Amino acid sequence: NPEENEYIIGFSQCTAGDTWRKSMQEGMEREVSFYPNLTLIHRNAHENSKLQIQQIRELVNAGVNLLIISPNEAIPITPIVEELYNKGIPVVILDRQTTSKKYTAYVGSNNLEIGRAAGHYINTLLKGNGKVLEILGTSGASPTRDRHAGFVESIAQSPGIQLIDKFHGDWEQEYVLKQLPAMLAKHPDIDLIYAHNDRMALGAYKVCKQAGLEQKIKFIGVDGLAGPNGGIDLVEKGIINATMLYPTGGEEAIRTALRILRKQPFSKENILETMVINPANVHSLKVQSDKILSQQQDITRQQIRLQEQSNLYHNQRIVLYILVFL
Ligand code: FRU
């Protein structure tokens, strides 16, 4: 619709670099490319909540019409989100949450449910009996709190399942590689490692493999990303036993943002579907997700070609103008 208003969406991302965040960003950009009246500008806080607050202010000062925020830590980011909300600036919270309901909309999965599903699956996998080590995400991030709480709640119903220890792997493999050897030495009888994401689960597998324990210990992760070394790939290769799907929500966040900007009806809570990816369903999921990935790459290629064509058209018009009028 050529009559439609121009909108600028500001996106405040908590951390960059990992494939899950890259996939989120690509999803957003792909969705934005369908709407010529939408511009997306983003800032990355590199896991620093103070920097994230500063960047949110910069985006507001740049005149964005709406903000999408993935809060690094729940407590420090809450006041600024409440402030924007009270001022009437629309805010879509994506993936990680704040501690209040003062936001325009939320897009993401329910991490409490993910924790519960992990606990339930672990109980089945260990046949009701075994010792579990938990590797958590960064403290202060809402998925860490919820993936832990849901898990603890769920295994409380299985007296044979014991959470023997836990540590923060801060979402990244490198911290697991550093800390896990000491944990294995302390607890030689671990049956399963539940990691809050697949990158940490892969790190745990690598450490256990070094110690010759990779057959004895089972591994569960979260994310279930498509593509090489993503969770789906890791389950299919038998490196980890299962992963809980955690969709990035990039496209959905843009769609929700657009509905808010256009003053169309929208839901405040947009809870994305999750599921257990295990050896029983991983093959068909892999086939599907590979197909989706290749279609997404086709869309990106087509968008680039369209842009080239539009640039060419623009240049030709300038040449024509010069020829006719000068
Ligand atoms: C990506 C990530 C995911 C995890 C999510 C939680 O940066 O670490 O692996 O599921 O953040 O917010």
GROMACS .gro file of N, CA and C and ligand atoms in nm, residues 13-16 18-21 70-71 94-96 111 141-144 147 170-172 196-199 222-223 246, ligand 1:
model
   99
   13GLN      N    1   1.893  -0.560   2.115
   13GLN     CA    2   1.929  -0.702   2.133
   13GLN      C    3   2.025  -0.713   2.251
   14CYS      N    4   2.009  -0.818   2.333
   14CYS     CA    5   2.091  -0.828   2.454
   14CYS      C    6   2.232  -0.880   2.427
   15THR      N    7   2.243  -0.968   2.332
   15THR     CA    8   2.374  -1.029   2.307
   15THR      C    9   2.383  -1.071   2.160
   16ALA      N   10   2.505  -1.075   2.108
   16ALA     CA   11   2.517  -1.109   1.965
   16ALA      C   12   2.609  -1.228   1.947
   18ASP      N   13   2.597  -1.547   1.871
   18ASP     CA   14   2.561  -1.688   1.863
   18ASP      C   15   2.459  -1.711   1.751
   19THR      N   16   2.452  -1.836   1.705
   19THR     CA   17   2.369  -1.867   1.588
   19THR      C   18   2.220  -1.845   1.615
   20TRP      N   19   2.178  -1.865   1.740
   20TRP     CA   20   2.036  -1.845   1.772
   20TRP      C   21   1.996  -1.698   1.751
   21ARG      N   22   2.081  -1.607   1.801
   21ARG     CA   23   2.052  -1.462   1.785
   21ARG      C   24   2.063  -1.423   1.637
   70SER      N   25   1.490  -0.735   2.373
   70SER     CA   26   1.517  -0.865   2.434
   70SER      C   27   1.605  -0.836   2.556
   71PRO      N   28   1.545  -0.829   2.677
   71PRO     CA   29   1.619  -0.780   2.794
   71PRO      C   30   1.731  -0.874   2.839
   94LEU      N   31   1.079  -0.941   2.356
   94LEU     CA   32   1.105  -1.060   2.276
   94LEU      C   33   1.196  -1.157   2.353
   95ASP      N   34   1.159  -1.281   2.361
   95ASP     CA   35   1.236  -1.392   2.422
   95ASP      C   36   1.254  -1.374   2.574
   96ARG      N   37   1.349  -1.293   2.618
   96ARG     CA   38   1.366  -1.275   2.763
   96ARG      C   39   1.268  -1.171   2.813
  111ASN      N   40   0.914  -2.034   2.913
  111ASN     CA   41   1.030  -2.107   2.962
  111ASN      C   42   1.003  -2.195   3.083
  141ALA      N   43   1.884  -1.355   3.387
  141ALA     CA   44   1.805  -1.363   3.263
  141ALA      C   45   1.681  -1.448   3.292
  142SER      N   46   1.565  -1.403   3.243
  142SER     CA   47   1.441  -1.474   3.279
  142SER      C   48   1.436  -1.620   3.233
  143PRO      N   49   1.493  -1.656   3.115
  143PRO     CA   50   1.486  -1.798   3.077
  143PRO      C   51   1.563  -1.888   3.175
  144THR      N   52   1.671  -1.836   3.235
  144THR     CA   53   1.748  -1.913   3.333
  144THR      C   54   1.660  -1.945   3.454
  147ARG      N   55   1.359  -2.181   3.326
  147ARG     CA   56   1.398  -2.318   3.286
  147ARG      C   57   1.438  -2.398   3.409
  170ASP      N   58   2.651  -1.967   3.168
  170ASP     CA   59   2.632  -1.836   3.102
  170ASP      C   60   2.607  -1.846   2.952
  171TRP      N   61   2.536  -1.944   2.910
  171TRP     CA   62   2.489  -1.968   2.772
  171TRP      C   63   2.598  -2.012   2.676
  172GLU      N   64   2.725  -2.007   2.716
  172GLU     CA   65   2.831  -2.033   2.617
  172GLU      C   66   2.916  -2.155   2.650
  196HIS      N   67   2.085  -2.546   2.979
  196HIS     CA   68   1.980  -2.450   2.940
  196HIS      C   69   1.986  -2.409   2.794
  197ASN      N   70   2.090  -2.448   2.721
  197ASN     CA   71   2.084  -2.436   2.574
  197ASN      C   72   2.174  -2.542   2.511
  198ASP      N   73   2.159  -2.557   2.379
  198ASP     CA   74   2.230  -2.662   2.307
  198ASP      C   75   2.380  -2.636   2.297
  199ARG      N   76   2.417  -2.507   2.293
  199ARG     CA   77   2.561  -2.477   2.284
  199ARG      C   78   2.632  -2.528   2.409
  222VAL      N   79   1.842  -2.707   2.508
  222VAL     CA   80   1.726  -2.624   2.472
  222VAL      C   81   1.768  -2.541   2.350
  223ASP      N   82   1.678  -2.512   2.262
  223ASP     CA   83   1.686  -2.426   2.142
  223ASP      C   84   1.636  -2.500   2.017
  246TYR      N   85   1.300  -2.398   2.110
  246TYR     CA   86   1.280  -2.261   2.159
  246TYR      C   87   1.289  -2.167   2.039
  327FRU     C1   88   2.093  -1.704   2.264
  327FRU     C2   89   2.048  -1.771   2.388
  327FRU     C3   90   1.979  -1.902   2.356
  327FRU     C4   91   1.887  -1.915   2.471
  327FRU     C5   92   1.839  -1.773   2.482
  327FRU     C6   93   1.776  -1.737   2.610
  327FRU     O1   94   2.162  -1.584   2.290
  327FRU     O2   95   2.158  -1.790   2.471
  327FRU     O3   96   2.068  -2.007   2.339
  327FRU     O4   97   1.787  -2.007   2.453
  327FRU     O5   98   1.950  -1.694   2.456
  327FRU     O6   99   1.738  -1.604   2.612
   0.00000   0.00000   0.00000
